[in-house]
Amino acid sequence: MTNISTIANPLRVPRDVYRRYAIFGVCAVIVLTVGKDIIIDETDWARMGTLQEMVKTALWFLPELSFFPKTVGPLLETLLIALWGTVLAVVVSMPIAYLAARNITPIKWITYPLGRGLIVLSRSTHEIIFALIFVSALGLGPLPGILALATRSLGFLAKTTAEAIENANPGPIEAIQATGANPLMVFCFGIMPQIFPIFVGNVIFQLDINIRRASILGLVGGGGIGLMFAEVMQNLQYGRAGTIVVGITAMVVVGEFISNRVRVRLI
Amino acid sequence: MKKNVTLAYDSYRQDEVRSGLWKFVGLLIFIAFAFWTIDVLKIPIERVLSMFGRLGTMVSERLLPPEMAYAAQPKVVDSIIETIEMSILGAVIGTFITMPLAWFAAWNVTPSRLFLYPLSRAIIVVTRGMPTLMWAMVLVAIFGFGPFAGMLALVKATIGFAGKLMAEQIEAIDMRRVEAIRATGANELDVLFYAVIPQVWANWVGIIIYNWDAQLRNSTILGFVGAGGMGLYLREQISIIEYQTAMSIIVVIIVIVVLSEMASQFLRHRLY
């Protein structure tokens, strides 16, 4: 009788095993080189000070509770910026989704790449960069913040809507077309009712993410709580900064909880 | 017969009128809310109206064309490489911290529902909620300027981002296999290695790659607060109003992000 441990596992082909080791090896080498670069070469350990000093600085960030009432106003402002950024994104994302859905795009070789390109541009650029461009064109305040949020989130909305349109049942669309409806009516009565639940779910998801995004826009002058954070950091009032971070975290967590609940209810 | 038709028509009309009324009220509330927002946020209306002209001149005269020669300078190229390195290291270290956390935070296989589960859930929820850029500012204040603070910020972002996804994957596993392994008298660690990880590993690798992609996106702007990477040069160029050179860095950021997204999609499809 053969010992069971000497039988080669038929699922473990030697070539696969070597390949796996090779992949692991390459990954390990990359990580080690990168780690050496960042932690040893680029970091000035001598200037960082002792562990005790670091702990002391960290303790300055303990929230200063008396400052909390003053953060409520800017937090609400942040919520409003997030809300209006999302509303604007919903409005603008509709035509872009129309262009970027393969089955209904008007001229396939011009408008389809155009719509896709806009989506990639919006999705791959950080909101801070949009905020910088808008702030330099329009001045400080919540307005560039709202616009930056809208441009940032319309890509996601347009992409998911376009995908939903591509997956929509062609039956109702053809039925509406057969009545002699124009493309806009087909969109409103043939496609929109089909994708509506998915669309609303995505909008709520985007609103939830936009609350998070809106809270940092102020760091570059986009209004909201970020402005206050930048101010207190500049004045080295670290306790207040800690309060603001706690406030934002609480707001975002509550927002995410509500958004999850609502989306579960919808689906 | 005719009476019935009239009745049906009347009730249809009534419904139409009622829904129309509700839509009208909704619209009114929306408009009132919009005006209230404009008032609260102090949005200058005259600036909104002249917005498109200003944006147009801004883009056509000051942003374009990007001066790509600036981004080809050795110091900028170094900072770009530093950004990518930071994202890799932050994602890797973050992943190693996230994996046990995800195990603790999965309700079905967590080793201790009373203590470890709420603790790890709280860690994941709080790290998700805290804005990464602000966390980076705090870390810069503690550890000083440089990519080390940025890397720690990315570790935090990874825990929040990947932790939730990985825990969700564990919660969706087939529990019969866990029971089978338990029936052999295995302890919690054995259950993890022989029942949980084999089931979630493929999805976890996908999450790990996706997370690296997300962290690369985050790392491009960490330099803004002095936490290492190319964001520093972006901020410098914008503060001295050199928009064309700043634009070259933005172009580099977009190219890197799109490339990494393609790479991550390619890897994820290859693995499945």
Coordinates of C-alpha atoms in Angstrom, one line a residue:
Chain A
M1 CA 0.0 0.0 0.0
T2 CA 1.3 3.4 -1.0
N3 CA 1.7 6.0 1.6
I4 CA -0.8 8.7 0.8
S5 CA 1.6 11.5 1.4
T6 CA 3.9 10.4 -1.4
I7 CA 1.1 10.6 -4.1
A8 CA 1.5 13.8 -6.0
N9 CA -1.4 16.1 -5.8
P10 CA -2.9 16.1 -9.3
L11 CA -4.1 19.7 -8.8
R12 CA -0.6 20.9 -8.0
V13 CA 1.1 20.9 -11.5
P14 CA 4.8 21.7 -10.9
R15 CA 4.8 24.3 -13.6
D16 CA 2.1 26.2 -11.8
V17 CA 3.9 25.9 -8.5
Y18 CA 7.0 27.4 -10.0
R19 CA 5.1 30.2 -11.6
R20 CA 3.4 31.0 -8.3
Y21 CA 6.8 31.1 -6.5
A22 CA 8.1 33.4 -9.3
I23 CA 5.2 35.8 -8.9
F24 CA 5.6 35.8 -5.1
G25 CA 9.4 36.4 -5.5
V26 CA 8.9 39.3 -7.9
C27 CA 6.3 40.9 -5.6
A28 CA 8.6 40.5 -2.6
V29 CA 11.5 42.1 -4.4
I30 CA 9.4 45.0 -5.5
V31 CA 8.0 45.5 -2.0
L32 CA 11.4 45.3 -0.4
T33 CA 13.0 47.8 -2.8
V34 CA 10.1 50.2 -2.4
G35 CA 10.2 49.8 1.3
K36 CA 13.9 50.5 1.5
D37 CA 13.5 53.6 -0.7
I38 CA 10.6 55.1 1.3
I39 CA 11.5 54.1 4.9
I40 CA 15.3 54.2 4.8
D41 CA 16.4 56.6 2.0
E42 CA 13.6 59.2 1.8
T43 CA 12.8 59.5 5.5
D44 CA 14.9 61.8 7.6
W45 CA 14.8 59.7 10.8
A46 CA 17.3 62.0 12.6
R47 CA 14.9 65.0 12.3
M48 CA 11.8 63.1 13.4
G49 CA 12.7 63.2 17.0
T50 CA 12.2 60.6 19.7
L51 CA 9.1 58.5 20.3
Q52 CA 8.2 60.5 23.3
E53 CA 8.1 63.7 21.3
M54 CA 5.9 62.0 18.7
V55 CA 3.5 60.8 21.4
K56 CA 3.4 64.3 22.8
T57 CA 2.5 65.8 19.5
A58 CA -0.1 63.2 18.9
L59 CA -1.7 64.0 22.3
W60 CA -2.1 67.6 21.2
F61 CA -4.7 66.3 18.7
L62 CA -7.0 65.1 21.5
P63 CA -10.4 66.7 20.7
E64 CA -11.1 70.0 22.4
L65 CA -14.8 69.5 23.2
S66 CA -15.7 73.1 23.9
F67 CA -14.9 73.8 20.2
F68 CA -17.6 71.4 19.0
P69 CA -20.6 73.8 18.7
K70 CA -18.6 76.0 16.4
T71 CA -18.1 73.2 13.9
V72 CA -21.8 72.5 13.5
G73 CA -22.3 75.4 11.0
P74 CA -19.5 74.4 8.7
L75 CA -20.5 70.8 8.9
L76 CA -24.0 71.7 7.7
E77 CA -22.5 73.8 4.9
T78 CA -20.5 70.7 3.9
L79 CA -23.6 68.7 3.7
L80 CA -25.3 71.3 1.5
I81 CA -22.3 71.4 -0.8
A82 CA -22.4 67.6 -1.1
L83 CA -26.1 67.6 -1.8
W84 CA -26.0 70.3 -4.5
G85 CA -22.9 68.8 -6.1
T86 CA -24.8 65.5 -6.4
V87 CA -27.9 67.2 -7.8
L88 CA -25.8 69.0 -10.4
A89 CA -24.0 65.7 -11.3
V90 CA -27.3 63.9 -11.8
V91 CA -28.5 66.6 -14.2
V92 CA -25.2 66.6 -16.2
S93 CA -24.6 62.9 -16.1
M94 CA -27.9 62.1 -18.0
P95 CA -26.8 63.4 -21.4
I96 CA -23.3 61.9 -21.0
A97 CA -24.8 58.5 -20.1
Y98 CA -27.0 58.9 -23.3
L99 CA -23.8 59.4 -25.3
A100 CA -21.8 56.6 -23.6
A101 CA -24.4 53.8 -23.9
R102 CA -23.5 51.7 -26.9
N103 CA -27.1 50.8 -27.8
I104 CA -28.6 54.2 -28.0
T105 CA -25.7 56.6 -28.7
P106 CA -26.6 58.8 -31.7
I107 CA -23.4 58.5 -33.8
K108 CA -21.4 55.5 -32.7
W109 CA -17.9 56.4 -33.8
I110 CA -18.0 60.1 -32.5
T111 CA -20.3 60.3 -29.6
Y112 CA -19.5 57.0 -27.9
P113 CA -15.8 57.7 -27.5
L114 CA -16.6 61.3 -26.5
G115 CA -18.9 60.1 -23.7
R116 CA -16.5 57.4 -22.6
G117 CA -13.6 59.9 -22.6
L118 CA -15.5 62.4 -20.4
I119 CA -16.3 59.6 -18.0
V120 CA -12.6 58.5 -17.7
L121 CA -11.5 62.1 -17.3
S122 CA -14.0 62.7 -14.5
R123 CA -13.4 59.5 -12.7
S124 CA -9.6 59.5 -12.8
T125 CA -9.0 63.0 -11.5
H126 CA -9.1 63.7 -7.8
E127 CA -11.7 66.1 -6.6
I128 CA -9.0 68.3 -5.1
I129 CA -7.6 68.9 -8.6
F130 CA -11.0 69.9 -10.0
A131 CA -11.5 72.2 -6.9
L132 CA -8.1 73.9 -7.6
I133 CA -9.1 74.6 -11.2
F134 CA -12.5 75.9 -10.3
V135 CA -11.1 78.0 -7.4
S136 CA -8.6 79.6 -9.6
A137 CA -11.2 80.5 -12.2
L138 CA -14.1 81.5 -9.9
G139 CA -12.5 82.5 -6.6
L140 CA -12.9 81.1 -3.1
G141 CA -16.2 79.9 -1.7
P142 CA -18.6 77.0 -1.8
L143 CA -19.5 77.5 -5.5
P144 CA -16.3 76.1 -6.9
G145 CA -16.6 73.3 -4.4
I146 CA -20.1 72.4 -5.7
L147 CA -18.8 72.4 -9.2
A148 CA -15.8 70.3 -8.4
L149 CA -18.0 67.7 -6.7
A150 CA -20.3 67.7 -9.6
T151 CA -17.6 67.2 -12.2
R152 CA -16.0 64.5 -10.0
S153 CA -19.1 62.4 -9.4
L154 CA -20.8 62.7 -12.8
G155 CA -18.3 60.2 -14.2
F156 CA -19.5 57.4 -11.9
L157 CA -23.1 58.3 -12.4
A158 CA -22.8 58.4 -16.1
K159 CA -20.9 55.2 -16.2
T160 CA -23.3 53.2 -14.1
T161 CA -26.3 54.7 -15.9
A162 CA -24.8 53.9 -19.3
E163 CA -24.2 50.3 -18.2
A164 CA -27.7 50.0 -16.9
I165 CA -29.0 51.3 -20.3
E166 CA -26.9 48.8 -22.1
N167 CA -28.4 46.0 -20.0
A168 CA -32.0 47.3 -20.4
N169 CA -34.6 45.1 -22.0
P170 CA -34.9 46.2 -25.6
G171 CA -38.6 45.1 -25.8
P172 CA -40.2 48.2 -24.2
I173 CA -37.7 50.5 -26.0
E174 CA -38.8 49.1 -29.4
A175 CA -42.4 49.3 -28.3
I176 CA -42.0 53.0 -27.6
Q177 CA -40.1 53.5 -30.8
A178 CA -42.9 51.8 -32.7
T179 CA -45.4 54.5 -31.6
G180 CA -43.3 57.1 -33.4
A181 CA -41.6 58.6 -30.4
N182 CA -38.5 60.7 -30.7
P183 CA -35.2 59.7 -29.0
L184 CA -36.0 61.9 -25.9
M185 CA -39.4 60.3 -25.4
V186 CA -37.8 56.8 -25.9
F187 CA -35.3 57.8 -23.2
C188 CA -37.9 59.1 -20.8
F189 CA -40.6 56.4 -21.2
G190 CA -38.7 53.3 -22.6
I191 CA -35.4 53.4 -20.7
M192 CA -35.9 55.5 -17.6
P193 CA -38.6 53.4 -15.9
Q194 CA -36.4 50.3 -16.3
I195 CA -33.2 51.7 -14.9
F196 CA -34.8 54.0 -12.2
P197 CA -34.2 51.8 -9.1
I198 CA -30.6 51.2 -10.0
F199 CA -30.2 54.9 -10.8
V200 CA -31.6 56.1 -7.5
G201 CA -29.4 53.6 -5.6
N202 CA -26.3 55.0 -7.4
V203 CA -27.3 58.6 -6.7
I204 CA -27.7 57.8 -2.9
F205 CA -24.3 56.0 -3.0
Q206 CA -22.7 59.0 -4.7
L207 CA -24.3 61.4 -2.2
D208 CA -22.8 59.4 0.6
I209 CA -19.3 59.6 -1.0
N210 CA -19.7 63.2 -1.8
I211 CA -20.2 64.1 1.9
R212 CA -16.7 62.6 2.4
R213 CA -15.3 64.5 -0.6
A214 CA -16.9 67.8 0.4
S215 CA -15.2 67.7 3.8
I216 CA -11.7 68.1 2.3
L217 CA -12.5 70.6 -0.5
G218 CA -12.1 73.5 1.9
L219 CA -8.4 72.7 2.2
V220 CA -7.9 74.3 -1.3
G221 CA -10.6 77.0 -0.8
G222 CA -13.7 75.1 -1.8
G223 CA -15.8 76.0 1.3
G224 CA -17.2 73.9 4.1
I225 CA -15.5 72.3 7.1
G226 CA -12.2 71.9 5.3
L227 CA -11.6 75.6 5.3
M228 CA -12.0 75.7 9.1
F229 CA -9.6 72.7 9.4
A230 CA -7.0 74.4 7.2
E231 CA -7.3 77.5 9.4
V232 CA -6.9 75.8 12.8
M233 CA -4.0 73.7 11.4
Q234 CA -2.2 76.9 10.3
N235 CA -2.8 78.4 13.8
L236 CA -1.4 75.2 15.3
Q237 CA -4.6 74.7 17.3
Y238 CA -4.3 70.9 17.1
G239 CA -7.0 70.3 19.7
R240 CA -9.6 72.0 17.5
A241 CA -8.3 70.1 14.5
G242 CA -8.9 66.9 16.4
T243 CA -12.5 68.0 17.1
I244 CA -13.1 68.7 13.5
V245 CA -11.8 65.3 12.4
V246 CA -14.1 63.6 15.0
G247 CA -17.0 65.7 13.7
I248 CA -16.4 64.8 10.1
T249 CA -15.9 61.1 10.9
A250 CA -19.2 61.1 12.8
M251 CA -21.0 62.8 10.0
V252 CA -19.6 60.5 7.3
V253 CA -20.3 57.3 9.4
V254 CA -23.9 58.4 10.0
G255 CA -24.3 59.3 6.3
E256 CA -23.0 55.9 5.2
F257 CA -25.3 54.1 7.6
I258 CA -28.4 55.9 6.4
S259 CA -27.3 55.4 2.7
N260 CA -26.8 51.6 3.3
R261 CA -30.2 51.3 4.9
V262 CA -32.0 53.2 2.2
R263 CA -30.3 51.3 -0.6
V264 CA -31.1 47.9 1.0
R265 CA -34.8 49.1 1.2
L266 CA -34.7 50.1 -2.5
I267 CA -33.4 46.8 -3.8
Chain B
M1 CA -71.8 50.3 -19.1
K2 CA -71.3 53.9 -20.0
K3 CA -71.6 54.9 -16.3
N4 CA -68.7 52.5 -15.5
V5 CA -66.5 54.1 -18.2
T6 CA -67.2 57.6 -16.8
L7 CA -66.4 56.4 -13.3
A8 CA -63.1 54.9 -14.4
Y9 CA -62.3 58.0 -16.3
D10 CA -63.1 60.2 -13.3
S11 CA -60.9 58.3 -11.0
Y12 CA -58.1 58.4 -13.5
R13 CA -58.5 62.1 -13.8
Q14 CA -58.5 62.4 -10.0
D15 CA -55.3 60.5 -9.8
E16 CA -53.7 62.6 -12.5
V17 CA -54.6 65.8 -10.7
R18 CA -53.4 64.5 -7.4
S19 CA -50.0 63.4 -8.6
G20 CA -49.7 66.6 -10.6
L21 CA -50.4 68.5 -7.4
W22 CA -47.8 66.6 -5.5
K23 CA -45.2 67.1 -8.2
F24 CA -45.9 70.9 -8.1
V25 CA -45.5 71.0 -4.3
G26 CA -42.3 69.0 -4.6
L27 CA -41.0 71.4 -7.2
L28 CA -41.9 74.4 -5.0
I29 CA -40.1 72.8 -2.0
F30 CA -37.1 72.2 -4.2
I31 CA -36.9 75.8 -5.4
A32 CA -37.4 77.1 -1.9
F33 CA -34.6 74.9 -0.7
A34 CA -32.3 76.0 -3.6
F35 CA -32.9 79.7 -2.7
W36 CA -32.3 78.9 1.0
T37 CA -29.0 77.2 0.0
I38 CA -27.9 80.1 -2.0
D39 CA -28.6 82.3 0.9
V40 CA -26.9 80.1 3.5
L41 CA -23.8 79.4 1.4
K42 CA -23.6 83.1 0.2
I43 CA -23.2 82.0 -3.4
P44 CA -22.8 85.1 -5.6
I45 CA -25.4 84.9 -8.3
E46 CA -23.7 87.3 -10.7
R47 CA -20.6 85.1 -10.6
V48 CA -22.7 82.0 -11.4
L49 CA -24.1 83.7 -14.5
S50 CA -20.6 84.8 -15.8
M51 CA -19.1 81.4 -14.8
F52 CA -18.9 79.7 -18.2
G53 CA -17.1 82.6 -19.9
R54 CA -14.5 82.7 -17.1
L55 CA -14.0 79.0 -17.1
G56 CA -13.6 79.1 -20.9
T57 CA -10.9 81.8 -20.9
M58 CA -9.3 80.0 -17.9
V59 CA -9.0 76.7 -19.8
S60 CA -8.2 78.1 -23.2
E61 CA -5.7 80.8 -22.1
R62 CA -4.1 79.8 -18.9
L63 CA -4.4 76.0 -18.5
L64 CA -3.7 75.0 -22.1
P65 CA -1.3 73.9 -23.5
P66 CA 0.3 72.1 -20.6
E67 CA 4.1 72.6 -20.5
M68 CA 5.2 69.0 -20.4
A69 CA 8.9 70.0 -20.2
Y70 CA 8.3 70.8 -16.5
A71 CA 7.2 67.3 -15.7
A72 CA 10.2 65.8 -17.4
Q73 CA 12.6 67.5 -15.0
P74 CA 14.6 64.9 -12.8
K75 CA 13.2 66.2 -9.5
V76 CA 9.6 65.9 -10.7
V77 CA 10.2 62.5 -12.2
D78 CA 11.7 61.4 -8.9
S79 CA 8.6 62.7 -7.1
I80 CA 6.4 60.7 -9.5
I81 CA 8.3 57.6 -8.7
E82 CA 8.1 58.4 -5.0
T83 CA 4.3 58.6 -5.4
I84 CA 4.0 55.2 -7.0
E85 CA 6.4 53.7 -4.4
M86 CA 4.4 55.2 -1.6
S87 CA 1.2 53.8 -2.9
I88 CA 2.7 50.3 -3.2
L89 CA 4.2 50.3 0.2
G90 CA 1.1 51.8 1.9
A91 CA -1.2 49.3 0.1
V92 CA 1.0 46.3 1.0
I93 CA 1.5 47.2 4.7
G94 CA -2.2 48.2 4.9
T95 CA -3.2 44.9 3.4
F96 CA -1.2 42.9 6.0
I97 CA -3.0 44.8 8.8
T98 CA -6.3 44.5 7.1
M99 CA -6.4 40.7 6.6
P100 CA -6.6 39.8 10.3
L101 CA -8.9 42.7 10.9
A102 CA -11.3 41.5 8.2
W103 CA -11.2 38.0 9.9
F104 CA -12.1 39.6 13.2
A105 CA -14.8 41.7 11.7
A106 CA -16.7 38.9 9.9
W107 CA -19.6 38.0 12.1
N108 CA -19.8 34.3 11.0
V109 CA -16.2 33.2 11.7
T110 CA -14.9 35.9 14.1
P111 CA -12.9 34.3 17.0
S112 CA -14.7 36.5 19.6
R113 CA -18.0 38.0 19.0
L114 CA -18.0 39.8 22.3
F115 CA -14.7 41.6 22.1
L116 CA -12.8 41.4 18.8
Y117 CA -15.8 41.8 16.5
P118 CA -17.0 45.2 17.8
L119 CA -13.4 46.4 18.1
S120 CA -12.4 45.6 14.6
R121 CA -15.7 46.8 13.2
A122 CA -15.2 50.1 15.0
I123 CA -11.6 50.4 13.6
I124 CA -12.8 49.8 10.0
V125 CA -15.8 52.2 10.3
V126 CA -13.7 55.0 11.8
T127 CA -10.9 54.7 9.3
R128 CA -13.4 54.7 6.5
G129 CA -15.1 57.8 7.8
M130 CA -11.9 59.9 8.5
P131 CA -10.8 61.9 5.4
T132 CA -7.4 60.6 4.3
L133 CA -6.1 64.1 3.4
M134 CA -6.8 65.4 6.9
W135 CA -5.3 62.3 8.5
A136 CA -2.2 63.0 6.4
M137 CA -2.0 66.5 7.7
V138 CA -2.2 65.2 11.3
L139 CA 0.5 62.6 10.5
V140 CA 2.7 65.3 8.9
A141 CA 2.4 67.3 12.1
I142 CA 3.5 64.2 14.1
F143 CA 6.2 62.6 11.8
G144 CA 7.3 65.6 9.8
F145 CA 7.3 66.1 6.0
G146 CA 8.0 63.3 3.7
P147 CA 6.7 60.1 2.2
F148 CA 6.7 58.3 5.6
A149 CA 3.6 60.2 6.8
G150 CA 2.0 59.8 3.4
M151 CA 2.6 56.0 3.5
L152 CA 0.9 55.8 7.0
A153 CA -2.0 57.8 5.6
L154 CA -2.4 55.3 2.8
V155 CA -2.2 52.4 5.4
K156 CA -5.2 54.0 7.1
A157 CA -7.0 54.4 3.8
T158 CA -6.4 50.8 3.0
I159 CA -7.8 49.6 6.3
G160 CA -11.0 51.5 5.8
F161 CA -11.4 50.6 2.1
A162 CA -10.2 47.0 1.9
G163 CA -11.3 46.1 5.4
K164 CA -15.0 46.4 4.7
L165 CA -14.8 44.6 1.3
M166 CA -12.8 41.8 2.7
A167 CA -15.0 41.3 5.7
E168 CA -18.0 41.2 3.4
Q169 CA -16.4 38.5 1.3
I170 CA -15.8 36.4 4.4
E171 CA -19.4 36.8 5.5
A172 CA -20.6 35.5 2.2
I173 CA -18.7 32.2 2.4
D174 CA -20.2 28.7 2.4
M175 CA -20.5 27.8 6.1
R176 CA -20.7 24.0 5.5
R177 CA -17.0 23.9 4.8
V178 CA -16.3 25.7 8.0
E179 CA -18.4 23.2 9.9
A180 CA -16.6 20.3 8.2
I181 CA -13.3 21.6 9.3
R182 CA -14.6 22.4 12.8
A183 CA -15.9 18.8 13.0
T184 CA -12.3 17.5 12.8
G185 CA -11.5 19.3 16.0
A186 CA -9.7 22.2 14.4
N187 CA -9.1 25.4 16.3
E188 CA -10.0 28.9 15.1
L189 CA -6.7 29.4 13.3
D190 CA -7.1 26.1 11.4
V191 CA -10.6 27.1 10.4
L192 CA -9.2 30.4 9.0
F193 CA -6.5 28.7 7.0
Y194 CA -8.4 25.6 5.7
A195 CA -12.0 26.8 5.4
V196 CA -12.1 30.6 5.1
I197 CA -9.0 31.7 3.1
P198 CA -9.3 29.0 0.4
Q199 CA -12.9 30.3 -0.3
V200 CA -12.1 34.0 -0.3
W201 CA -8.6 34.1 -1.6
A202 CA -9.5 34.7 -5.3
N203 CA -11.8 37.6 -4.4
W204 CA -9.3 39.0 -1.9
V205 CA -6.5 39.2 -4.5
G206 CA -9.0 41.2 -6.6
I207 CA -9.7 43.5 -3.7
I208 CA -5.9 43.9 -3.0
I209 CA -5.2 44.9 -6.6
Y210 CA -8.2 47.2 -6.7
N211 CA -7.2 48.8 -3.4
W212 CA -3.7 49.5 -4.7
D213 CA -5.3 51.3 -7.6
A214 CA -7.4 53.4 -5.2
Q215 CA -4.4 54.2 -3.1
L216 CA -2.4 55.3 -6.1
R217 CA -5.2 57.8 -6.8
N218 CA -5.1 59.0 -3.2
S219 CA -1.3 59.3 -3.2
T220 CA -1.2 61.7 -6.1
I221 CA -2.6 64.5 -4.0
L222 CA -1.0 63.6 -0.6
G223 CA 1.9 65.9 -1.5
F224 CA -0.5 68.8 -1.1
V225 CA -0.1 68.7 2.6
G226 CA 3.6 67.8 2.4
A227 CA 3.2 64.0 2.8
G228 CA 5.4 63.1 -0.1
G229 CA 5.0 62.7 -3.8
M230 CA 4.2 64.8 -6.8
G231 CA 1.3 66.8 -5.1
L232 CA 3.9 69.0 -3.6
Y233 CA 5.0 70.4 -7.1
L234 CA 1.4 70.7 -8.1
R235 CA 0.7 72.9 -5.1
E236 CA 3.9 74.9 -5.6
Q237 CA 3.1 75.6 -9.2
I238 CA -0.4 76.7 -8.5
S239 CA 0.5 78.9 -5.6
I240 CA 2.9 80.9 -7.9
I241 CA 0.2 80.9 -10.6
E242 CA 2.0 78.9 -13.1
Y243 CA -1.0 77.1 -14.4
Q244 CA 0.6 75.6 -17.5
T245 CA 3.3 73.8 -15.6
A246 CA 0.7 72.8 -13.0
M247 CA -1.4 71.4 -15.8
S248 CA 1.5 69.2 -16.9
I249 CA 1.5 67.5 -13.5
I250 CA -2.3 67.1 -13.7
V251 CA -1.8 65.4 -17.1
V252 CA 0.8 63.1 -15.6
I253 CA -1.6 62.2 -12.8
I254 CA -4.5 61.4 -15.2
V255 CA -2.1 59.3 -17.3
I256 CA -0.8 57.4 -14.3
V257 CA -4.3 56.8 -12.9
V258 CA -5.7 55.6 -16.2
L259 CA -2.7 53.3 -16.7
S260 CA -3.0 51.8 -13.2
E261 CA -6.7 51.3 -13.7
M262 CA -6.1 49.4 -16.9
A263 CA -3.3 47.4 -15.2
S264 CA -5.5 46.6 -12.3
Q265 CA -8.4 45.6 -14.6
F266 CA -6.1 43.4 -16.7
L267 CA -4.7 41.7 -13.6
R268 CA -8.1 41.1 -12.0
H269 CA -9.4 39.5 -15.2
R270 CA -6.3 37.4 -15.7
L271 CA -6.7 36.0 -12.1
Y272 CA -10.3 35.0 -12.3

